[in-house]
XYZ file of C-alpha atoms in Angstrom:
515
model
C -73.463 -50.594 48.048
C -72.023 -53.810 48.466
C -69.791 -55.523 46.474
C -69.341 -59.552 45.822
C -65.758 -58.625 47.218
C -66.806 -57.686 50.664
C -68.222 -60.745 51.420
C -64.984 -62.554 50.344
C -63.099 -60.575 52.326
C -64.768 -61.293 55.306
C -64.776 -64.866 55.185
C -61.177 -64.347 54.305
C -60.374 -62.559 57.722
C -62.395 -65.295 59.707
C -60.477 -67.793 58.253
C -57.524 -65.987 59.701
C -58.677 -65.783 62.741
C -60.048 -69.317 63.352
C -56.528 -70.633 62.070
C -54.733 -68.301 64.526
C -56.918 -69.270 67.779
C -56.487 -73.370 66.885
C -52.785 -72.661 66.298
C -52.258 -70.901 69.965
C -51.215 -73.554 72.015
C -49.000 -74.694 69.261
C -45.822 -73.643 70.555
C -46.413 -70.464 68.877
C -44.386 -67.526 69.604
C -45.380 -64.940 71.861
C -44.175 -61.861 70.205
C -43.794 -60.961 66.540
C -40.472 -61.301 64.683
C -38.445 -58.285 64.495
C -38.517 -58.439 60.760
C -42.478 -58.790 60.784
C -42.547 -55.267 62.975
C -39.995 -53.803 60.457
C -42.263 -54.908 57.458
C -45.096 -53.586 59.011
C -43.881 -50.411 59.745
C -42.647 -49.901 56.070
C -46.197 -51.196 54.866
C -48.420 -48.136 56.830
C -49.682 -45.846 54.365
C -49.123 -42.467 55.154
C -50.831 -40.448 52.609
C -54.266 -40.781 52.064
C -55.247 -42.237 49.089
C -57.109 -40.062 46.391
C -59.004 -43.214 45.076
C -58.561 -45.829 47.862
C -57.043 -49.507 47.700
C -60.298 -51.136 47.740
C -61.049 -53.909 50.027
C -59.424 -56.800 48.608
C -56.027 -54.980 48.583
C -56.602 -53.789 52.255
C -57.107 -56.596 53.272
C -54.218 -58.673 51.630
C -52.331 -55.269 53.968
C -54.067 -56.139 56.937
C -53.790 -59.917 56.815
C -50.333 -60.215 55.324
C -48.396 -56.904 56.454
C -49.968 -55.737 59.974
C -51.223 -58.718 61.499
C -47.958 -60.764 61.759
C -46.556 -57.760 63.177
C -49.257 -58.230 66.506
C -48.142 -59.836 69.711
C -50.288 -62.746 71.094
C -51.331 -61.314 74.606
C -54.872 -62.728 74.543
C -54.226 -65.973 72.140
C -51.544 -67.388 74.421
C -51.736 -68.337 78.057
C -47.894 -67.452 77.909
C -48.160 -64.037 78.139
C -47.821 -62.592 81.457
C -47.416 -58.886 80.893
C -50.016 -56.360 82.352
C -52.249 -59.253 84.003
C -53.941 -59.183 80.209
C -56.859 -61.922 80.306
C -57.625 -63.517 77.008
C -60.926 -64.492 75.657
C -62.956 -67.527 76.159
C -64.826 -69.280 73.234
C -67.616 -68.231 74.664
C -66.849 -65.045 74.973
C -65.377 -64.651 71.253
C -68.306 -65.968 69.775
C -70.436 -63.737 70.990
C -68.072 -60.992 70.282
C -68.840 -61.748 66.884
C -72.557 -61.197 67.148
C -71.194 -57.593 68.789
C -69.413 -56.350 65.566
C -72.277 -57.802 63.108
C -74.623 -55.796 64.387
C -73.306 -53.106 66.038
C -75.454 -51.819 68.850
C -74.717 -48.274 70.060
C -76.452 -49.383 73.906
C -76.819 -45.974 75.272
C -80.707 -45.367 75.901
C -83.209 -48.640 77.198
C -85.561 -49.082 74.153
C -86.640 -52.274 75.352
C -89.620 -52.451 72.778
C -86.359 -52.096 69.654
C -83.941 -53.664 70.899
C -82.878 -56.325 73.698
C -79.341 -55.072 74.027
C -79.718 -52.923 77.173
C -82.179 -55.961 78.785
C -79.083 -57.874 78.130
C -76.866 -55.880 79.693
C -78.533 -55.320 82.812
C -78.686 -59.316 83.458
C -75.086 -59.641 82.235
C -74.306 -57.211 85.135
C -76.863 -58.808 87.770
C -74.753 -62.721 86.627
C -71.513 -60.191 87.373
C -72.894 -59.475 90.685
C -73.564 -62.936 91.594
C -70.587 -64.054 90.684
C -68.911 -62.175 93.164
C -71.809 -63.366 95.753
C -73.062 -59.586 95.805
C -77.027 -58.623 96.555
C -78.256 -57.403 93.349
C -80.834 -54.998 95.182
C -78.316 -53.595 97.658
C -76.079 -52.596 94.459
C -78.577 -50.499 92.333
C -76.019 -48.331 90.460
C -73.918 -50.806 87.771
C -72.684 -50.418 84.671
C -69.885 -51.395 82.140
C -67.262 -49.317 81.279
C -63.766 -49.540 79.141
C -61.904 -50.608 82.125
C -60.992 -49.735 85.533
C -59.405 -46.532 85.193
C -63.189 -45.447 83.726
C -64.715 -47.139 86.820
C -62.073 -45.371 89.470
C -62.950 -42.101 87.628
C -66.797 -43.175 88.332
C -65.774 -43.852 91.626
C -64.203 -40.591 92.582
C -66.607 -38.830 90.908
C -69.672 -40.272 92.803
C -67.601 -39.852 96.019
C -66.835 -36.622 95.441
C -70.196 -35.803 95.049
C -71.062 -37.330 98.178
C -68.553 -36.155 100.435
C -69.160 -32.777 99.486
C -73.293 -32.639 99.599
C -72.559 -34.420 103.009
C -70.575 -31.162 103.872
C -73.225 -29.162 102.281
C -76.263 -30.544 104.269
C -74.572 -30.213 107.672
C -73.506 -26.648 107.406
C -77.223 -25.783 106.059
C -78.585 -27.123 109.534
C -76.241 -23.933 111.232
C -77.227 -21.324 108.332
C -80.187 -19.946 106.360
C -79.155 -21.600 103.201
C -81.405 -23.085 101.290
C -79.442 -24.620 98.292
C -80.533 -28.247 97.207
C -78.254 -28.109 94.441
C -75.232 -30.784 94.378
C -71.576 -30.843 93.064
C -72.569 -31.889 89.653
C -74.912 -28.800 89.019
C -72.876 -26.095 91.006
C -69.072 -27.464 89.958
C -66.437 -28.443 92.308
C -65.252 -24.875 93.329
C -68.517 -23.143 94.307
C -69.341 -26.990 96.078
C -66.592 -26.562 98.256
C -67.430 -23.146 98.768
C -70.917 -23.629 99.817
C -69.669 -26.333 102.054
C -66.634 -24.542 103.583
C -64.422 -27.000 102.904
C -60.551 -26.091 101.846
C -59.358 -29.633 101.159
C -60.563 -32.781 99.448
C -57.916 -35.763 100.609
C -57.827 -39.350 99.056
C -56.912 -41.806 101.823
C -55.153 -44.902 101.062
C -52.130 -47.206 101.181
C -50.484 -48.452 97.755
C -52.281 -46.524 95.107
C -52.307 -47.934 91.167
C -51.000 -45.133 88.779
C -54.643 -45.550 87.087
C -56.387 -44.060 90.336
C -54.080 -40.739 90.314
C -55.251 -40.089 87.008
C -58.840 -40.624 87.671
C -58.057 -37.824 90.232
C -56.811 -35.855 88.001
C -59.431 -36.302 85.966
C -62.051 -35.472 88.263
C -60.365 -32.305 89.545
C -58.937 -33.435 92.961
C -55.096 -33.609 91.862
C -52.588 -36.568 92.205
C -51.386 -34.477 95.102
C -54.572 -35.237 97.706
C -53.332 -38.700 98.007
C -51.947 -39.694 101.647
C -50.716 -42.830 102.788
C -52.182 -44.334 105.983
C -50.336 -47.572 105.979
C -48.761 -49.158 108.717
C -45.496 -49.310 107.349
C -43.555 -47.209 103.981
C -44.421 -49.955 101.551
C -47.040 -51.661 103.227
C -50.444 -52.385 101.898
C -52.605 -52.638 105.618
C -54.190 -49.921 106.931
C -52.995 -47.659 110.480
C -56.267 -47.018 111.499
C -55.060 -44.744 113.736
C -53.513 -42.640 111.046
C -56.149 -42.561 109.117
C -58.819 -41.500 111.569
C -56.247 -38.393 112.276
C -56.660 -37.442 108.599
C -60.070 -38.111 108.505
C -60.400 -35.312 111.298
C -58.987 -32.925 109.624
C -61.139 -29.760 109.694
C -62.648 -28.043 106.202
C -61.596 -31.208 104.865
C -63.385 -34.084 102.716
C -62.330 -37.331 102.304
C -62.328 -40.494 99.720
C -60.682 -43.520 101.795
C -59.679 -46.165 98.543
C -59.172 -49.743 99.584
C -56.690 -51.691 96.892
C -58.010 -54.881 95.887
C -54.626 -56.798 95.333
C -51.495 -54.609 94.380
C -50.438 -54.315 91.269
C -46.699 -56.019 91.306
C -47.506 -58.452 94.531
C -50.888 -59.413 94.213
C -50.946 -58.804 97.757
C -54.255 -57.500 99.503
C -55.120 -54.223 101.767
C -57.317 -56.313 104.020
C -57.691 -59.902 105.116
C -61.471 -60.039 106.532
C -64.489 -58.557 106.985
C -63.530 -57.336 110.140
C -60.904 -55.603 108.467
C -63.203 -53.378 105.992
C -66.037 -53.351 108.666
C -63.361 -50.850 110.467
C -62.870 -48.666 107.902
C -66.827 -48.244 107.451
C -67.236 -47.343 110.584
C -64.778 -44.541 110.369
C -66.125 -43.481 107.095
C -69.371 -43.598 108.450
C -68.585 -41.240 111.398
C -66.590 -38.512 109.311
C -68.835 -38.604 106.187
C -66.132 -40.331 104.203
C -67.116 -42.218 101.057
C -65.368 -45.720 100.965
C -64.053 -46.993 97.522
C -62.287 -49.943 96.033
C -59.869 -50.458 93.437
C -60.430 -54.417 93.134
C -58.800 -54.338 88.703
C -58.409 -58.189 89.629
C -58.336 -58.704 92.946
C -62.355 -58.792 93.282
C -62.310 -62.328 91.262
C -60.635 -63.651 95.233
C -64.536 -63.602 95.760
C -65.031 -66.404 93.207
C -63.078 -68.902 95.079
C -64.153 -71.044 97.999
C -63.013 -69.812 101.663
C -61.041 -73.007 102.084
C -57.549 -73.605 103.197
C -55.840 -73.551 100.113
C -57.141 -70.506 99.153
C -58.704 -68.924 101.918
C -55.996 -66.387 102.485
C -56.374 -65.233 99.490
C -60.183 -65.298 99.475
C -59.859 -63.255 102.781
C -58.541 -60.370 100.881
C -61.608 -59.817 99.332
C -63.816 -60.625 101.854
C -66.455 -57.442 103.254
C -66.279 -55.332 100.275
C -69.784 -55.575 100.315
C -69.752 -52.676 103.105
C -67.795 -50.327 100.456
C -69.905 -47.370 98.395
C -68.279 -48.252 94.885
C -66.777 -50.807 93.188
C -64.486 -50.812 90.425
C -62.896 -53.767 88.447
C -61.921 -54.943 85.027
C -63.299 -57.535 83.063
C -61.011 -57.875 80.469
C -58.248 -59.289 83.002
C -59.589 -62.698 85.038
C -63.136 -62.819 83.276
C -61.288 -63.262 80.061
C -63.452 -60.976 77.750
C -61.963 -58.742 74.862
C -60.698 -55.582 75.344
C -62.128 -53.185 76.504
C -64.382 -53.846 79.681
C -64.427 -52.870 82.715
C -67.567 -52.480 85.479
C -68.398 -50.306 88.145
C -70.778 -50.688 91.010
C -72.444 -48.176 93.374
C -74.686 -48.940 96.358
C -76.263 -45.484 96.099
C -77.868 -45.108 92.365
C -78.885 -41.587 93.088
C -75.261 -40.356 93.083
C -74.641 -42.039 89.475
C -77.291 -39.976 88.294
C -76.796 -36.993 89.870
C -72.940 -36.826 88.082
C -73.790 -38.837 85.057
C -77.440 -38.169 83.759
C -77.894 -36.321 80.763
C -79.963 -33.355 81.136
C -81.933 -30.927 78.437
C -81.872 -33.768 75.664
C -85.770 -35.134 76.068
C -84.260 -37.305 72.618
C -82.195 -39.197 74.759
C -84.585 -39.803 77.499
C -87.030 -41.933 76.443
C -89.285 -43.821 79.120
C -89.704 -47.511 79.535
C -93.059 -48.826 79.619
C -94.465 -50.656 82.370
C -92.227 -51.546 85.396
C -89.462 -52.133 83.452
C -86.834 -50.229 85.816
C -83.776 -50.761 83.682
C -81.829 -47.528 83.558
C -80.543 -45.840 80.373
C -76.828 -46.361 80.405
C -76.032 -43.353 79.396
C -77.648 -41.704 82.333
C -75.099 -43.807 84.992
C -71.758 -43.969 83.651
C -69.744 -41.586 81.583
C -70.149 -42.680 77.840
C -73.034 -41.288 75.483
C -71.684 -43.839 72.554
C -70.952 -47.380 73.773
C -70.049 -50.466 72.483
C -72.218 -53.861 72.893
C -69.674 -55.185 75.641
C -72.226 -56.642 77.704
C -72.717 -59.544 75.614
C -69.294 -61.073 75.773
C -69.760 -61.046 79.322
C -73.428 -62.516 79.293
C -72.444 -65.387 76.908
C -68.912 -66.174 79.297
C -71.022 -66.547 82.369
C -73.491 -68.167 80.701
C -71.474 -70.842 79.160
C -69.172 -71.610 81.838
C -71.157 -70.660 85.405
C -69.353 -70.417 88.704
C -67.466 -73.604 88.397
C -66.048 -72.587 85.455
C -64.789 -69.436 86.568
C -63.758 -71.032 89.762
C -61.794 -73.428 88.028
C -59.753 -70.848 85.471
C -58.644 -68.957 88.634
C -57.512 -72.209 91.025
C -55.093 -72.990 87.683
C -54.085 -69.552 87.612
C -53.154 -69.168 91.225
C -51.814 -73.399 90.813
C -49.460 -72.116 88.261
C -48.203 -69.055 89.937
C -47.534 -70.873 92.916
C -45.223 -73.287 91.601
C -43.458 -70.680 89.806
C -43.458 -68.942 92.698
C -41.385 -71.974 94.415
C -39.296 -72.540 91.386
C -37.807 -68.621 91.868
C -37.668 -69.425 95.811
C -35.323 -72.321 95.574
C -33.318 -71.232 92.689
C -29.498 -70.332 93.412
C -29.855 -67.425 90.700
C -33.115 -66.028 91.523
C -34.798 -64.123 94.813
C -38.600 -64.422 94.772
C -40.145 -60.887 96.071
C -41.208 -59.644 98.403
C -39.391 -61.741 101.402
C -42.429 -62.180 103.382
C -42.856 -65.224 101.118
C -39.840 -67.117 102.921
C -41.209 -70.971 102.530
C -43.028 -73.130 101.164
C -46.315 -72.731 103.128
C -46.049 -68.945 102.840
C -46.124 -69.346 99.094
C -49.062 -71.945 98.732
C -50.447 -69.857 101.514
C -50.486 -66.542 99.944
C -49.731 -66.169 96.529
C -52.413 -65.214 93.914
C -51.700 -64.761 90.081
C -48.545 -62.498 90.331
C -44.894 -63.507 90.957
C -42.293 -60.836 91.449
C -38.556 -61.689 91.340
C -35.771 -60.930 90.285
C -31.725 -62.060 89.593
C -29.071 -62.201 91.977
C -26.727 -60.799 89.745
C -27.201 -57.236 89.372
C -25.689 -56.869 86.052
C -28.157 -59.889 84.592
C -31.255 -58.776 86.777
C -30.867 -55.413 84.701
C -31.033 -57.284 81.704
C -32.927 -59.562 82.586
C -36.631 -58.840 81.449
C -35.262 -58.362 77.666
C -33.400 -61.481 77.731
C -36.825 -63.513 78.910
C -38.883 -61.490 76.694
C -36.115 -62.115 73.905
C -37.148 -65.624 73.733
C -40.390 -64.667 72.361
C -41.764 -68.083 74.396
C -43.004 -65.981 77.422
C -43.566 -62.592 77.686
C -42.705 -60.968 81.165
C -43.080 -56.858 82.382
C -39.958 -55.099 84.044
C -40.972 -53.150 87.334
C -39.039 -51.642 90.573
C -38.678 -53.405 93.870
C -37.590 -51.345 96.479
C -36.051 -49.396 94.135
C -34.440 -52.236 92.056
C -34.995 -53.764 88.710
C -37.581 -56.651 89.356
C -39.719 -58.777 86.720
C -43.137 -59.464 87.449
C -45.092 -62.813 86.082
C -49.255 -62.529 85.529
C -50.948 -65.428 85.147
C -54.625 -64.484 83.818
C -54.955 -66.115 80.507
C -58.217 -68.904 80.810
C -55.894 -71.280 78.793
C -53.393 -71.411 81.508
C -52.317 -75.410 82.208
C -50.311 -75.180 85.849
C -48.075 -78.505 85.083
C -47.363 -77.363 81.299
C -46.892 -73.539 81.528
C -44.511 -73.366 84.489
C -42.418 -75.805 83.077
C -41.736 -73.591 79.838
C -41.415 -70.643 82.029
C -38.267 -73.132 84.077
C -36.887 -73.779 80.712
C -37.014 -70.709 79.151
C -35.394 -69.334 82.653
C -32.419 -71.764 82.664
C -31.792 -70.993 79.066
C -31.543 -67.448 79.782
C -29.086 -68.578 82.512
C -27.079 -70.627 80.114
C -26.607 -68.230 77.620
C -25.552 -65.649 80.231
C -23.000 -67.737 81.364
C -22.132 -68.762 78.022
C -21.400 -64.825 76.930
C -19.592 -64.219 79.889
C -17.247 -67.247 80.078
């Protein structure tokens, strides 16, 4: 039952919270204090109580003890750690709505609920912002990020590349199997299809899409670079139609969507993907992209301030799966990512749940909305559609348009600020002036110190300031810092001059301590 208390509480906590969001551009700090983590820490209960606290007393605990002990990654446009997007009014109001009521959107009721109607237009608004086809990309859905959505990815290729394998050896043999990867399992697939090797073909990997191999059962060790150079991002088409010949072999060709400490893009036109579908059209190789952020480049205009950028993203219309994150440039709360598939039958030949008539119920009419739970990998899901129905919404494609040209604004002047800067290097050197920088840069600068014994204290000392927040990384092997600009709050003019001030302060008191 419910108790007066609850509801006191509750308006207690949103008081909190509306304080908190009209104090973040205050000059608030970025991270806790020390001394609110240590609290915090010596707060946690450990034993659970026989009785309980009650709800008043929890939440004194919650509001007074553990919440000054959270960072501000999503309340302040000054964090720049993990490219970690925030969340728009828009967005946070509806939010709200999610947690009152609480949907658990697996299965299209339409005739009890609205929730999965609203999802499927949330992802069809998605779609068009990104200037897809809605018809030509039938299998969509929302996931907890883009590690989910490369697993989804792999998964349907893998599915693909092997039933590809399977129906071409049946023409030369009197098998007469119709059954696919996700009914026979991965080793008696590769069996029936003779093939000894499944190979993921690529350039830069993220960390996220090894482990959404391993998750699938292909192994962080099928990965082989094709790339023109060691560290390079471009494809050698050459190489990779070598490896794509390969006999008893399979193949997943992955397309990064702007690398994770540059920014930087795989390809630069449509031309550029329209190559690799033709190869992956002639070997029966499924073509995927990891686009976590790099898909918003479709947002923009293709103009000259921006059209190398919007270049990068340009013909990923031609791939078989999409995967991206919400949560990062759309500014939504965590967690949400999407996935997209131009073939819906492979989502539901790996995803659909099968023998549960309870969780297949049929929608009346022409109502073609698929259960979610039948084309992505969760049978419990949270209401995350509606965030991302309300943002769109609210702010359309101008809006959107207009958070990203501040982001990439901002980034670029920082970008020239480490450039010019006796102290600093700006990374990688391919950004050697001025119009290589307004030219190229998107929402990440990497640098690093000139001084090797401050560049290996470096990210603590920025972080230590508690005014910007900054992630270490390695750069060719050295210590490099790496600036994300994804917050929807982010001011260009404003934000990288804190970022100059809190760098020349770090300088100053290095200097100062070793006088």
């Amino acid at each position: 039952m419910q108790d007066p208390s609850d509801q006191t509480c509750l308006s207690q906590t949103q008081q909190h919270a509306l304080r908190l969001i009209s104090e973040s551009q205050e000059g608030q700090r970025v991270l806790p204090h020390a001394t609110a983590i240590r609290k915090a820490n010596r707060s946690l209960v450990s034993s659970l109580p026989s009785e309980g606290h009650g709800i008043k007393r929890t939440t004194e605990h919650v509001l007074e003890d553990l919440a000054p002990a959270l960072n501000h990654q999503s309340l302040s446009p000054s964090y720049y750690g993990f490219v970690t997007g925030g969340v728009t009014p828009a967005a946070r109001v509806a939010e709200e709505i999610v947690s009152a009521y609480d949907q658990n959107v697996v299965v299209h009721l339409p005739e009890t609920t609205i929730a999965t109607t609203v999802e499927d237009h949330a992802l069809t608004l998605l779609l068009q912002l990104f200037h897809f086809s809605v018809k030509a990309w039938p299998g969509r859905t929302f996931t907890t990020g883009a590690t989910s959505s490369n697993v989804m990815g792999l998964a349907c290729g893998r599915e693909h590349i092997i039933n590809a394998a399977i129906q071409k050896r049946r023409k030369h043999s009197a098998s007469q199997t119709t059954q696919t990867v996700g009914e026979l399992g991965l080793i008696a697939a590769c069996r029936e299809a003779n093939i000894s090797d499944i190979q993921i073909l690529t350039t830069l990997p993220h960390s996220s899409l090894k482990k959404a191999s391993s998750i699938v059962g292909l192994g962080r060790s099928c990965f082989h670079r094709v790339s023109r150079s060691k560290d390079g991002l471009e494809f050698d088409l050459d190489m990779l139609e070598e490896q794509l010949k390969r006999p008893h072999s399979a193949s997943i060709v992955v397309i990064s969507c702007a690398e994770v400490n540059t920014g930087f893009f795989a390809t630069h036109s449509y031309g550029d993907v329209d190559a690799l579908r033709a190869l992956c059209d002639k070997y029966d190789a499924w073509l995927h992209v990891d686009a976590a952020f790099g898909l918003f480049a479709r947002v923009l205009e293709s103009s000259k301030e921006f059209g190398y950028v919007h270049g990068g993203a340009e013909g990923l219309e031609l791939a078989d799966s999409i995967a991206g994150d919400a949560h990062k440039l759309l500014n939504v709360p965590y967690d949400c990512g999407f996935f997209f598939c131009r073939h819906a039958g492979f989502t539901q030949k790996v995803f659909q749940n099968v023998n549960a008539a309870y969780l297949n119920a049929q929608s009346p009419g022409l109502d073609l909305v698929e259960s979610p739970l039948n084309v992505g990998i969760e049978n419990s899901r949270r209401f995350r559609a509606l965030p991302v129905y309300a943002t769109l919404v609210s702010y359309g494609r101008r809006g959107y348009q207009n958070i990203l040209q501040r982001q990439i604004w901002f980034a670029r002047r920082v970008a020239w600020y480490f450039s010019q800067h006796e102290d600093f290097e700006l990374l990688p050197q391919t950004l050697s002036d001025r119009a290589s920088i307004d030219r190229m840069t998107y929402i990440i600068v990497l640098f690093r110190a000139k001084d090797e014994a401050l560049n290996h204290t470096l990210v603590k000392r920025i972080n230590d300031s508690s005014q910007i927040y900054v992630t270490g990384t390695s750069w060719n092997e050295v210590p490099a810092c790496r600036i994300a600009a994804a917050n929807w709050q982010v001011d260009p003019e404003r934000d990288s001059a804190n970022v100059e001030s809190v760098m020349e302060r770090v300088l100053q008191d290095w200097r100062h301590a070793n006088l």
